[in-house]
């Protein structure tokens, strides 16, 4: 048993993470960042929940780029093949659930 404080967690580098669980190859990780990630497509699906802060999520559908602002409590679901990149607005803490070893 362990408690994770999503509102105050801070990693030593952008996108640093605390591993919470690995359930049969599906990982749950708490991330802290103040810098954008990189455009990527996960190896499977991804659930991205903003625990603290704001994140501009950019994603491409049929080659067309879209963007939305995710507020604290919002969840972004990337289906298989969804190209996306997260840009925090200041500091953000996010919970990411995805296949182990995904980008």
PDB file of N, CA and C in Angstrom:
ATOM      1  N   UNK A   1       0.851  -1.176   0.000  1.00  0.00           N
ATOM      2  CA  UNK A   1       0.000   0.000   0.000  1.00  0.00           C
ATOM      3  C   UNK A   1       0.890   1.229   0.000  1.00  0.00           C
ATOM      4  N   UNK A   2       0.526   2.202  -0.807  1.00  0.00           N
ATOM      5  CA  UNK A   2       1.291   3.441  -0.874  1.00  0.00           C
ATOM      6  C   UNK A   2       0.365   4.569  -1.319  1.00  0.00           C
ATOM      7  N   UNK A   3       0.619   5.750  -0.814  1.00  0.00           N
ATOM      8  CA  UNK A   3      -0.142   6.951  -1.200  1.00  0.00           C
ATOM      9  C   UNK A   3       0.723   7.774  -2.147  1.00  0.00           C
ATOM     10  N   UNK A   4       0.124   8.262  -3.222  1.00  0.00           N
ATOM     11  CA  UNK A   4       0.816   9.126  -4.177  1.00  0.00           C
ATOM     12  C   UNK A   4       0.109  10.473  -4.167  1.00  0.00           C
ATOM     13  N   UNK A   5       0.851  11.546  -3.959  1.00  0.00           N
ATOM     14  CA  UNK A   5       0.288  12.893  -3.898  1.00  0.00           C
ATOM     15  C   UNK A   5       0.434  13.569  -5.259  1.00  0.00           C
ATOM     16  N   UNK A   6      -0.577  13.415  -6.094  1.00  0.00           N
ATOM     17  CA  UNK A   6      -0.536  13.955  -7.440  1.00  0.00           C
ATOM     18  C   UNK A   6      -0.478  15.466  -7.519  1.00  0.00           C
ATOM     19  N   UNK A   7      -0.880  16.141  -6.456  1.00  0.00           N
ATOM     20  CA  UNK A   7      -0.890  17.603  -6.491  1.00  0.00           C
ATOM     21  C   UNK A   7       0.464  18.207  -6.144  1.00  0.00           C
ATOM     22  N   UNK A   8       1.360  17.416  -5.542  1.00  0.00           N
ATOM     23  CA  UNK A   8       2.646  17.965  -5.105  1.00  0.00           C
ATOM     24  C   UNK A   8       3.862  17.217  -5.636  1.00  0.00           C
ATOM     25  N   UNK A   9       3.658  16.091  -6.329  1.00  0.00           N
ATOM     26  CA  UNK A   9       4.779  15.316  -6.851  1.00  0.00           C
ATOM     27  C   UNK A   9       5.638  16.167  -7.788  1.00  0.00           C
ATOM     28  N   UNK A  10       6.957  16.051  -7.654  1.00  0.00           N
ATOM     29  CA  UNK A  10       7.860  16.744  -8.572  1.00  0.00           C
ATOM     30  C   UNK A  10       9.041  15.830  -8.876  1.00  0.00           C
ATOM     31  N   UNK A  11       9.292  15.625 -10.147  1.00  0.00           N
ATOM     32  CA  UNK A  11      10.410  14.797 -10.583  1.00  0.00           C
ATOM     33  C   UNK A  11      11.661  15.656 -10.725  1.00  0.00           C
ATOM     34  N   UNK A  12      12.785  15.001 -10.913  1.00  0.00           N
ATOM     35  CA  UNK A  12      14.050  15.721 -11.049  1.00  0.00           C
ATOM     36  C   UNK A  12      14.307  16.219 -12.471  1.00  0.00           C
ATOM     37  N   UNK A  13      13.397  15.875 -13.387  1.00  0.00           N
ATOM     38  CA  UNK A  13      13.522  16.305 -14.781  1.00  0.00           C
ATOM     39  C   UNK A  13      12.135  16.291 -15.416  1.00  0.00           C
ATOM     40  N   UNK A  14      11.937  17.053 -16.482  1.00  0.00           N
ATOM     41  CA  UNK A  14      10.648  17.020 -17.173  1.00  0.00           C
ATOM     42  C   UNK A  14      10.305  15.595 -17.627  1.00  0.00           C
ATOM     43  N   UNK A  15       9.094  15.212 -17.437  1.00  0.00           N
ATOM     44  CA  UNK A  15       8.530  13.902 -17.752  1.00  0.00           C
ATOM     45  C   UNK A  15       9.092  12.774 -16.880  1.00  0.00           C
ATOM     46  N   UNK A  16       9.803  13.157 -15.817  1.00  0.00           N
ATOM     47  CA  UNK A  16      10.203  12.153 -14.838  1.00  0.00           C
ATOM     48  C   UNK A  16       8.941  11.553 -14.232  1.00  0.00           C
ATOM     49  N   UNK A  17       9.042  10.302 -13.777  1.00  0.00           N
ATOM     50  CA  UNK A  17       7.840   9.614 -13.323  1.00  0.00           C
ATOM     51  C   UNK A  17       8.074   8.775 -12.084  1.00  0.00           C
ATOM     52  N   UNK A  18       7.000   8.566 -11.379  1.00  0.00           N
ATOM     53  CA  UNK A  18       6.937   7.631 -10.265  1.00  0.00           C
ATOM     54  C   UNK A  18       6.083   6.462 -10.759  1.00  0.00           C
ATOM     55  N   UNK A  19       6.641   5.256 -10.725  1.00  0.00           N
ATOM     56  CA  UNK A  19       5.876   4.078 -11.121  1.00  0.00           C
ATOM     57  C   UNK A  19       4.890   3.727 -10.025  1.00  0.00           C
ATOM     58  N   UNK A  20       3.628   3.616 -10.389  1.00  0.00           N
ATOM     59  CA  UNK A  20       2.590   3.286  -9.419  1.00  0.00           C
ATOM     60  C   UNK A  20       2.258   1.798  -9.479  1.00  0.00           C
ATOM     61  N   UNK A  21       1.998   1.292 -10.693  1.00  0.00           N
ATOM     62  CA  UNK A  21       1.614  -0.120 -10.814  1.00  0.00           C
ATOM     63  C   UNK A  21       1.932  -0.641 -12.209  1.00  0.00           C
ATOM     64  N   UNK A  22       2.122  -1.954 -12.263  1.00  0.00           N
ATOM     65  CA  UNK A  22       2.231  -2.671 -13.528  1.00  0.00           C
ATOM     66  C   UNK A  22       1.278  -3.849 -13.403  1.00  0.00           C
ATOM     67  N   UNK A  23       0.181  -3.751 -14.129  1.00  0.00           N
ATOM     68  CA  UNK A  23      -0.870  -4.762 -14.032  1.00  0.00           C
ATOM     69  C   UNK A  23      -0.895  -5.575 -15.320  1.00  0.00           C
ATOM     70  N   UNK A  24      -0.108  -6.642 -15.325  1.00  0.00           N
ATOM     71  CA  UNK A  24      -0.078  -7.518 -16.493  1.00  0.00           C
ATOM     72  C   UNK A  24       0.419  -6.832 -17.743  1.00  0.00           C
ATOM     73  N   UNK A  25       1.413  -5.947 -17.612  1.00  0.00           N
ATOM     74  CA  UNK A  25       1.979  -5.263 -18.765  1.00  0.00           C
ATOM     75  C   UNK A  25       1.370  -3.906 -19.054  1.00  0.00           C
ATOM     76  N   UNK A  26       0.380  -3.490 -18.275  1.00  0.00           N
ATOM     77  CA  UNK A  26      -0.206  -2.154 -18.397  1.00  0.00           C
ATOM     78  C   UNK A  26       0.305  -1.339 -17.217  1.00  0.00           C
ATOM     79  N   UNK A  27       1.024  -0.251 -17.512  1.00  0.00           N
ATOM     80  CA  UNK A  27       1.628   0.539 -16.448  1.00  0.00           C
ATOM     81  C   UNK A  27       0.794   1.770 -16.117  1.00  0.00           C
ATOM     82  N   UNK A  28       0.877   2.162 -14.865  1.00  0.00           N
ATOM     83  CA  UNK A  28       0.282   3.402 -14.376  1.00  0.00           C
ATOM     84  C   UNK A  28       1.420   4.192 -13.759  1.00  0.00           C
ATOM     85  N   UNK A  29       1.640   5.410 -14.274  1.00  0.00           N
ATOM     86  CA  UNK A  29       2.766   6.228 -13.827  1.00  0.00           C
ATOM     87  C   UNK A  29       2.312   7.655 -13.585  1.00  0.00           C
ATOM     88  N   UNK A  30       2.877   8.269 -12.545  1.00  0.00           N
ATOM     89  CA  UNK A  30       2.635   9.669 -12.225  1.00  0.00           C
ATOM     90  C   UNK A  30       3.807  10.473 -12.775  1.00  0.00           C
ATOM     91  N   UNK A  31       3.504  11.423 -13.666  1.00  0.00           N
ATOM     92  CA  UNK A  31       4.540  12.244 -14.306  1.00  0.00           C
ATOM     93  C   UNK A  31       4.437  13.691 -13.833  1.00  0.00           C
ATOM     94  N   UNK A  32       5.591  14.344 -13.771  1.00  0.00           N
ATOM     95  CA  UNK A  32       5.668  15.789 -13.567  1.00  0.00           C
ATOM     96  C   UNK A  32       6.408  16.354 -14.767  1.00  0.00           C
ATOM     97  N   UNK A  33       5.974  17.530 -15.237  1.00  0.00           N
ATOM     98  CA  UNK A  33       6.700  18.182 -16.325  1.00  0.00           C
ATOM     99  C   UNK A  33       6.409  19.671 -16.368  1.00  0.00           C
ATOM    100  N   UNK A  34       7.333  20.381 -16.964  1.00  0.00           N
ATOM    101  CA  UNK A  34       7.133  21.788 -17.286  1.00  0.00           C
ATOM    102  C   UNK A  34       7.630  22.064 -18.707  1.00  0.00           C
ATOM    103  N   UNK A  35       7.821  20.996 -19.475  1.00  0.00           N
ATOM    104  CA  UNK A  35       8.266  21.092 -20.871  1.00  0.00           C
ATOM    105  C   UNK A  35       7.448  20.141 -21.738  1.00  0.00           C
ATOM    106  N   UNK A  36       7.305  20.465 -23.033  1.00  0.00           N
ATOM    107  CA  UNK A  36       6.577  19.568 -23.934  1.00  0.00           C
ATOM    108  C   UNK A  36       7.256  18.211 -24.062  1.00  0.00           C
ATOM    109  N   UNK A  37       6.474  17.206 -24.426  1.00  0.00           N
ATOM    110  CA  UNK A  37       7.001  15.883 -24.727  1.00  0.00           C
ATOM    111  C   UNK A  37       7.438  15.907 -26.191  1.00  0.00           C
ATOM    112  N   UNK A  38       7.257  14.851 -26.933  1.00  0.00           N
ATOM    113  CA  UNK A  38       7.572  14.794 -28.359  1.00  0.00           C
ATOM    114  C   UNK A  38       6.405  14.128 -29.072  1.00  0.00           C
ATOM    115  N   UNK A  39       6.237  14.443 -30.331  1.00  0.00           N
ATOM    116  CA  UNK A  39       5.197  13.774 -31.111  1.00  0.00           C
ATOM    117  C   UNK A  39       5.475  12.280 -31.074  1.00  0.00           C
ATOM    118  N   UNK A  40       4.425  11.485 -30.833  1.00  0.00           N
ATOM    119  CA  UNK A  40       4.610  10.039 -30.772  1.00  0.00           C
ATOM    120  C   UNK A  40       3.284   9.314 -30.977  1.00  0.00           C
ATOM    121  N   UNK A  41       3.415   8.035 -31.256  1.00  0.00           N
ATOM    122  CA  UNK A  41       2.289   7.110 -31.323  1.00  0.00           C
ATOM    123  C   UNK A  41       2.627   5.982 -30.357  1.00  0.00           C
ATOM    124  N   UNK A  42       1.738   5.722 -29.420  1.00  0.00           N
ATOM    125  CA  UNK A  42       1.989   4.676 -28.434  1.00  0.00           C
ATOM    126  C   UNK A  42       1.864   3.281 -29.034  1.00  0.00           C
ATOM    127  N   UNK A  43       2.453   2.338 -28.345  1.00  0.00           N
ATOM    128  CA  UNK A  43       2.326   0.927 -28.686  1.00  0.00           C
ATOM    129  C   UNK A  43       1.050   0.420 -28.008  1.00  0.00           C
ATOM    130  N   UNK A  44      -0.090   0.796 -28.558  1.00  0.00           N
ATOM    131  CA  UNK A  44      -1.377   0.471 -27.952  1.00  0.00           C
ATOM    132  C   UNK A  44      -2.113   1.741 -27.567  1.00  0.00           C
ATOM    133  N   UNK A  45      -3.048   1.608 -26.651  1.00  0.00           N
ATOM    134  CA  UNK A  45      -3.863   2.729 -26.199  1.00  0.00           C
ATOM    135  C   UNK A  45      -3.180   3.459 -25.049  1.00  0.00           C
ATOM    136  N   UNK A  46      -3.622   4.697 -24.793  1.00  0.00           N
ATOM    137  CA  UNK A  46      -3.103   5.478 -23.666  1.00  0.00           C
ATOM    138  C   UNK A  46      -4.238   6.275 -23.031  1.00  0.00           C
ATOM    139  N   UNK A  47      -4.234   6.310 -21.706  1.00  0.00           N
ATOM    140  CA  UNK A  47      -5.125   7.181 -20.945  1.00  0.00           C
ATOM    141  C   UNK A  47      -4.231   8.194 -20.243  1.00  0.00           C
ATOM    142  N   UNK A  48      -4.530   9.479 -20.418  1.00  0.00           N
ATOM    143  CA  UNK A  48      -3.707  10.588 -19.939  1.00  0.00           C
ATOM    144  C   UNK A  48      -4.619  11.491 -19.120  1.00  0.00           C
ATOM    145  N   UNK A  49      -4.443  11.494 -17.796  1.00  0.00           N
ATOM    146  CA  UNK A  49      -5.320  12.267 -16.915  1.00  0.00           C
ATOM    147  C   UNK A  49      -4.536  13.389 -16.240  1.00  0.00           C
ATOM    148  N   UNK A  50      -5.019  14.606 -16.366  1.00  0.00           N
ATOM    149  CA  UNK A  50      -4.364  15.752 -15.733  1.00  0.00           C
ATOM    150  C   UNK A  50      -4.796  15.810 -14.264  1.00  0.00           C
ATOM    151  N   UNK A  51      -3.827  15.656 -13.376  1.00  0.00           N
ATOM    152  CA  UNK A  51      -4.096  15.694 -11.941  1.00  0.00           C
ATOM    153  C   UNK A  51      -3.931  17.091 -11.369  1.00  0.00           C
ATOM    154  N   UNK A  52      -3.027  17.867 -11.976  1.00  0.00           N
ATOM    155  CA  UNK A  52      -2.734  19.205 -11.467  1.00  0.00           C
ATOM    156  C   UNK A  52      -2.155  20.018 -12.608  1.00  0.00           C
ATOM    157  N   UNK A  53      -2.671  21.213 -12.828  1.00  0.00           N
ATOM    158  CA  UNK A  53      -2.159  22.074 -13.887  1.00  0.00           C
ATOM    159  C   UNK A  53      -3.024  22.024 -15.133  1.00  0.00           C
ATOM    160  N   UNK A  54      -2.436  22.488 -16.230  1.00  0.00           N
ATOM    161  CA  UNK A  54      -3.105  22.530 -17.529  1.00  0.00           C
ATOM    162  C   UNK A  54      -2.148  22.006 -18.577  1.00  0.00           C
ATOM    163  N   UNK A  55      -2.699  21.330 -19.578  1.00  0.00           N
ATOM    164  CA  UNK A  55      -1.891  20.762 -20.653  1.00  0.00           C
ATOM    165  C   UNK A  55      -2.589  21.027 -21.979  1.00  0.00           C
ATOM    166  N   UNK A  56      -1.826  21.571 -22.926  1.00  0.00           N
ATOM    167  CA  UNK A  56      -2.340  21.657 -24.289  1.00  0.00           C
ATOM    168  C   UNK A  56      -1.997  20.336 -24.958  1.00  0.00           C
ATOM    169  N   UNK A  57      -3.015  19.576 -25.348  1.00  0.00           N
ATOM    170  CA  UNK A  57      -2.789  18.306 -26.034  1.00  0.00           C
ATOM    171  C   UNK A  57      -3.002  18.532 -27.519  1.00  0.00           C
ATOM    172  N   UNK A  58      -1.956  18.272 -28.281  1.00  0.00           N
ATOM    173  CA  UNK A  58      -2.034  18.368 -29.735  1.00  0.00           C
ATOM    174  C   UNK A  58      -2.100  16.947 -30.279  1.00  0.00           C
ATOM    175  N   UNK A  59      -2.922  16.750 -31.311  1.00  0.00           N
ATOM    176  CA  UNK A  59      -3.067  15.418 -31.883  1.00  0.00           C
ATOM    177  C   UNK A  59      -3.413  15.548 -33.356  1.00  0.00           C
ATOM    178  N   UNK A  60      -3.116  14.499 -34.094  1.00  0.00           N
ATOM    179  CA  UNK A  60      -3.376  14.498 -35.539  1.00  0.00           C
ATOM    180  C   UNK A  60      -4.397  13.431 -35.875  1.00  0.00           C
ATOM    181  N   UNK A  61      -5.389  13.850 -36.659  1.00  0.00           N
ATOM    182  CA  UNK A  61      -6.403  12.943 -37.187  1.00  0.00           C
ATOM    183  C   UNK A  61      -6.401  13.085 -38.696  1.00  0.00           C
ATOM    184  N   UNK A  62      -6.144  11.998 -39.385  1.00  0.00           N
ATOM    185  CA  UNK A  62      -6.081  12.003 -40.856  1.00  0.00           C
ATOM    186  C   UNK A  62      -5.121  13.069 -41.357  1.00  0.00           C
ATOM    187  N   UNK A  63      -3.999  13.249 -40.641  1.00  0.00           N
ATOM    188  CA  UNK A  63      -2.971  14.191 -41.045  1.00  0.00           C
ATOM    189  C   UNK A  63      -3.235  15.643 -40.672  1.00  0.00           C
ATOM    190  N   UNK A  64      -4.384  15.928 -40.066  1.00  0.00           N
ATOM    191  CA  UNK A  64      -4.740  17.291 -39.685  1.00  0.00           C
ATOM    192  C   UNK A  64      -4.485  17.472 -38.192  1.00  0.00           C
ATOM    193  N   UNK A  65      -3.723  18.527 -37.831  1.00  0.00           N
ATOM    194  CA  UNK A  65      -3.402  18.774 -36.431  1.00  0.00           C
ATOM    195  C   UNK A  65      -4.545  19.501 -35.732  1.00  0.00           C
ATOM    196  N   UNK A  66      -4.848  19.023 -34.523  1.00  0.00           N
ATOM    197  CA  UNK A  66      -5.871  19.618 -33.659  1.00  0.00           C
ATOM    198  C   UNK A  66      -5.235  19.905 -32.304  1.00  0.00           C
ATOM    199  N   UNK A  67      -5.899  20.707 -31.498  1.00  0.00           N
ATOM    200  CA  UNK A  67      -5.384  21.053 -30.182  1.00  0.00           C
ATOM    201  C   UNK A  67      -6.551  21.289 -29.230  1.00  0.00           C
ATOM    202  N   UNK A  68      -6.344  20.898 -27.977  1.00  0.00           N
ATOM    203  CA  UNK A  68      -7.333  21.173 -26.936  1.00  0.00           C
ATOM    204  C   UNK A  68      -6.600  21.410 -25.622  1.00  0.00           C
ATOM    205  N   UNK A  69      -7.179  22.224 -24.773  1.00  0.00           N
ATOM    206  CA  UNK A  69      -6.600  22.471 -23.453  1.00  0.00           C
ATOM    207  C   UNK A  69      -7.258  21.508 -22.469  1.00  0.00           C
ATOM    208  N   UNK A  70      -6.430  20.744 -21.771  1.00  0.00           N
ATOM    209  CA  UNK A  70      -6.894  19.846 -20.723  1.00  0.00           C
ATOM    210  C   UNK A  70      -6.680  20.529 -19.377  1.00  0.00           C
ATOM    211  N   UNK A  71      -7.729  20.635 -18.607  1.00  0.00           N
ATOM    212  CA  UNK A  71      -7.688  21.241 -17.276  1.00  0.00           C
ATOM    213  C   UNK A  71      -7.533  20.132 -16.235  1.00  0.00           C
ATOM    214  N   UNK A  72      -7.251  20.528 -15.002  1.00  0.00           N
ATOM    215  CA  UNK A  72      -7.189  19.568 -13.909  1.00  0.00           C
ATOM    216  C   UNK A  72      -8.473  18.742 -13.889  1.00  0.00           C
ATOM    217  N   UNK A  73      -8.306  17.424 -13.875  1.00  0.00           N
ATOM    218  CA  UNK A  73      -9.448  16.515 -13.869  1.00  0.00           C
ATOM    219  C   UNK A  73      -9.842  15.998 -15.235  1.00  0.00           C
ATOM    220  N   UNK A  74      -9.312  16.591 -16.308  1.00  0.00           N
ATOM    221  CA  UNK A  74      -9.638  16.141 -17.657  1.00  0.00           C
ATOM    222  C   UNK A  74      -8.817  14.913 -18.037  1.00  0.00           C
ATOM    223  N   UNK A  75      -9.401  14.093 -18.921  1.00  0.00           N
ATOM    224  CA  UNK A  75      -8.758  12.860 -19.376  1.00  0.00           C
ATOM    225  C   UNK A  75      -8.735  12.851 -20.901  1.00  0.00           C
ATOM    226  N   UNK A  76      -7.560  12.517 -21.448  1.00  0.00           N
ATOM    227  CA  UNK A  76      -7.385  12.359 -22.902  1.00  0.00           C
ATOM    228  C   UNK A  76      -7.167  10.876 -23.165  1.00  0.00           C
ATOM    229  N   UNK A  77      -7.928  10.307 -24.094  1.00  0.00           N
ATOM    230  CA  UNK A  77      -7.769   8.908 -24.489  1.00  0.00           C
ATOM    231  C   UNK A  77      -7.191   8.864 -25.893  1.00  0.00           C
ATOM    232  N   UNK A  78      -6.016   8.258 -26.025  1.00  0.00           N
ATOM    233  CA  UNK A  78      -5.392   8.091 -27.338  1.00  0.00           C
ATOM    234  C   UNK A  78      -5.637   6.655 -27.784  1.00  0.00           C
ATOM    235  N   UNK A  79      -6.478   6.499 -28.780  1.00  0.00           N
ATOM    236  CA  UNK A  79      -6.734   5.166 -29.321  1.00  0.00           C
ATOM    237  C   UNK A  79      -5.500   4.705 -30.106  1.00  0.00           C
ATOM    238  N   UNK A  80      -5.482   3.458 -30.486  1.00  0.00           N
ATOM    239  CA  UNK A  80      -4.352   2.899 -31.222  1.00  0.00           C
ATOM    240  C   UNK A  80      -4.103   3.732 -32.474  1.00  0.00           C
ATOM    241  N   UNK A  81      -2.863   4.170 -32.652  1.00  0.00           N
ATOM    242  CA  UNK A  81      -2.475   4.931 -33.837  1.00  0.00           C
ATOM    243  C   UNK A  81      -2.621   6.436 -33.732  1.00  0.00           C
ATOM    244  N   UNK A  82      -3.099   6.949 -32.596  1.00  0.00           N
ATOM    245  CA  UNK A  82      -3.280   8.394 -32.438  1.00  0.00           C
ATOM    246  C   UNK A  82      -1.942   9.075 -32.187  1.00  0.00           C
ATOM    247  N   UNK A  83      -1.506   9.896 -33.127  1.00  0.00           N
ATOM    248  CA  UNK A  83      -0.272  10.666 -32.960  1.00  0.00           C
ATOM    249  C   UNK A  83      -0.593  11.890 -32.110  1.00  0.00           C
ATOM    250  N   UNK A  84       0.212  12.139 -31.076  1.00  0.00           N
ATOM    251  CA  UNK A  84      -0.095  13.225 -30.152  1.00  0.00           C
ATOM    252  C   UNK A  84       1.160  13.719 -29.444  1.00  0.00           C
ATOM    253  N   UNK A  85       1.032  14.902 -28.837  1.00  0.00           N
ATOM    254  CA  UNK A  85       2.110  15.492 -28.041  1.00  0.00           C
ATOM    255  C   UNK A  85       1.479  16.395 -26.983  1.00  0.00           C
ATOM    256  N   UNK A  86       1.996  16.301 -25.762  1.00  0.00           N
ATOM    257  CA  UNK A  86       1.494  17.107 -24.649  1.00  0.00           C
ATOM    258  C   UNK A  86       2.408  18.302 -24.410  1.00  0.00           C
ATOM    259  N   UNK A  87       1.799  19.488 -24.291  1.00  0.00           N
ATOM    260  CA  UNK A  87       2.519  20.728 -23.987  1.00  0.00           C
ATOM    261  C   UNK A  87       1.946  21.297 -22.692  1.00  0.00           C
ATOM    262  N   UNK A  88       2.650  21.137 -21.569  1.00  0.00           N
ATOM    263  CA  UNK A  88       2.125  21.708 -20.334  1.00  0.00           C
ATOM    264  C   UNK A  88       2.105  23.232 -20.402  1.00  0.00           C
ATOM    265  N   UNK A  89       1.153  23.821 -19.712  1.00  0.00           N
ATOM    266  CA  UNK A  89       1.070  25.270 -19.567  1.00  0.00           C
ATOM    267  C   UNK A  89       1.576  25.548 -18.150  1.00  0.00           C
ATOM    268  N   UNK A  90       2.872  25.827 -18.014  1.00  0.00           N
ATOM    269  CA  UNK A  90       3.504  25.879 -16.701  1.00  0.00           C
ATOM    270  C   UNK A  90       3.807  24.464 -16.239  1.00  0.00           C
ATOM    271  N   UNK A  91       3.706  24.209 -14.940  1.00  0.00           N
ATOM    272  CA  UNK A  91       3.922  22.866 -14.404  1.00  0.00           C
ATOM    273  C   UNK A  91       2.640  22.058 -14.497  1.00  0.00           C
ATOM    274  N   UNK A  92       2.790  20.753 -14.729  1.00  0.00           N
ATOM    275  CA  UNK A  92       1.634  19.859 -14.754  1.00  0.00           C
ATOM    276  C   UNK A  92       2.033  18.503 -14.180  1.00  0.00           C
ATOM    277  N   UNK A  93       1.050  17.872 -13.583  1.00  0.00           N
ATOM    278  CA  UNK A  93       1.212  16.509 -13.073  1.00  0.00           C
ATOM    279  C   UNK A  93       0.127  15.675 -13.732  1.00  0.00           C
ATOM    280  N   UNK A  94       0.549  14.558 -14.330  1.00  0.00           N
ATOM    281  CA  UNK A  94      -0.396  13.736 -15.079  1.00  0.00           C
ATOM    282  C   UNK A  94      -0.238  12.268 -14.714  1.00  0.00           C
ATOM    283  N   UNK A  95      -1.331  11.560 -14.795  1.00  0.00           N
ATOM    284  CA  UNK A  95      -1.351  10.123 -14.605  1.00  0.00           C
ATOM    285  C   UNK A  95      -1.479   9.499 -15.978  1.00  0.00           C
ATOM    286  N   UNK A  96      -0.544   8.606 -16.323  1.00  0.00           N
ATOM    287  CA  UNK A  96      -0.537   7.984 -17.642  1.00  0.00           C
ATOM    288  C   UNK A  96      -0.660   6.470 -17.471  1.00  0.00           C
ATOM    289  N   UNK A  97      -1.635   5.901 -18.178  1.00  0.00           N
ATOM    290  CA  UNK A  97      -1.853   4.458 -18.178  1.00  0.00           C
ATOM    291  C   UNK A  97      -1.650   3.990 -19.613  1.00  0.00           C
ATOM    292  N   UNK A  98      -0.685   3.068 -19.791  1.00  0.00           N
ATOM    293  CA  UNK A  98      -0.338   2.615 -21.132  1.00  0.00           C
ATOM    294  C   UNK A  98       0.387   1.281 -21.053  1.00  0.00           C
ATOM    295  N   UNK A  99       0.602   0.682 -22.199  1.00  0.00           N
ATOM    296  CA  UNK A  99       1.332  -0.576 -22.276  1.00  0.00           C
ATOM    297  C   UNK A  99       2.782  -0.369 -21.857  1.00  0.00           C
ATOM    298  N   UNK A 100       3.304  -1.280 -21.075  1.00  0.00           N
ATOM    299  CA  UNK A 100       4.702  -1.221 -20.619  1.00  0.00           C
ATOM    300  C   UNK A 100       5.645  -1.068 -21.805  1.00  0.00           C
ATOM    301  N   UNK A 101       6.599  -0.145 -21.662  1.00  0.00           N
ATOM    302  CA  UNK A 101       7.594   0.083 -22.699  1.00  0.00           C
ATOM    303  C   UNK A 101       7.143   0.990 -23.833  1.00  0.00           C
ATOM    304  N   UNK A 102       5.903   1.492 -23.780  1.00  0.00           N
ATOM    305  CA  UNK A 102       5.429   2.389 -24.814  1.00  0.00           C
ATOM    306  C   UNK A 102       6.213   3.699 -24.733  1.00  0.00           C
ATOM    307  N   UNK A 103       6.232   4.435 -25.843  1.00  0.00           N
ATOM    308  CA  UNK A 103       7.002   5.679 -25.906  1.00  0.00           C
ATOM    309  C   UNK A 103       6.491   6.669 -24.889  1.00  0.00           C
TER     310      UNK A 103
END
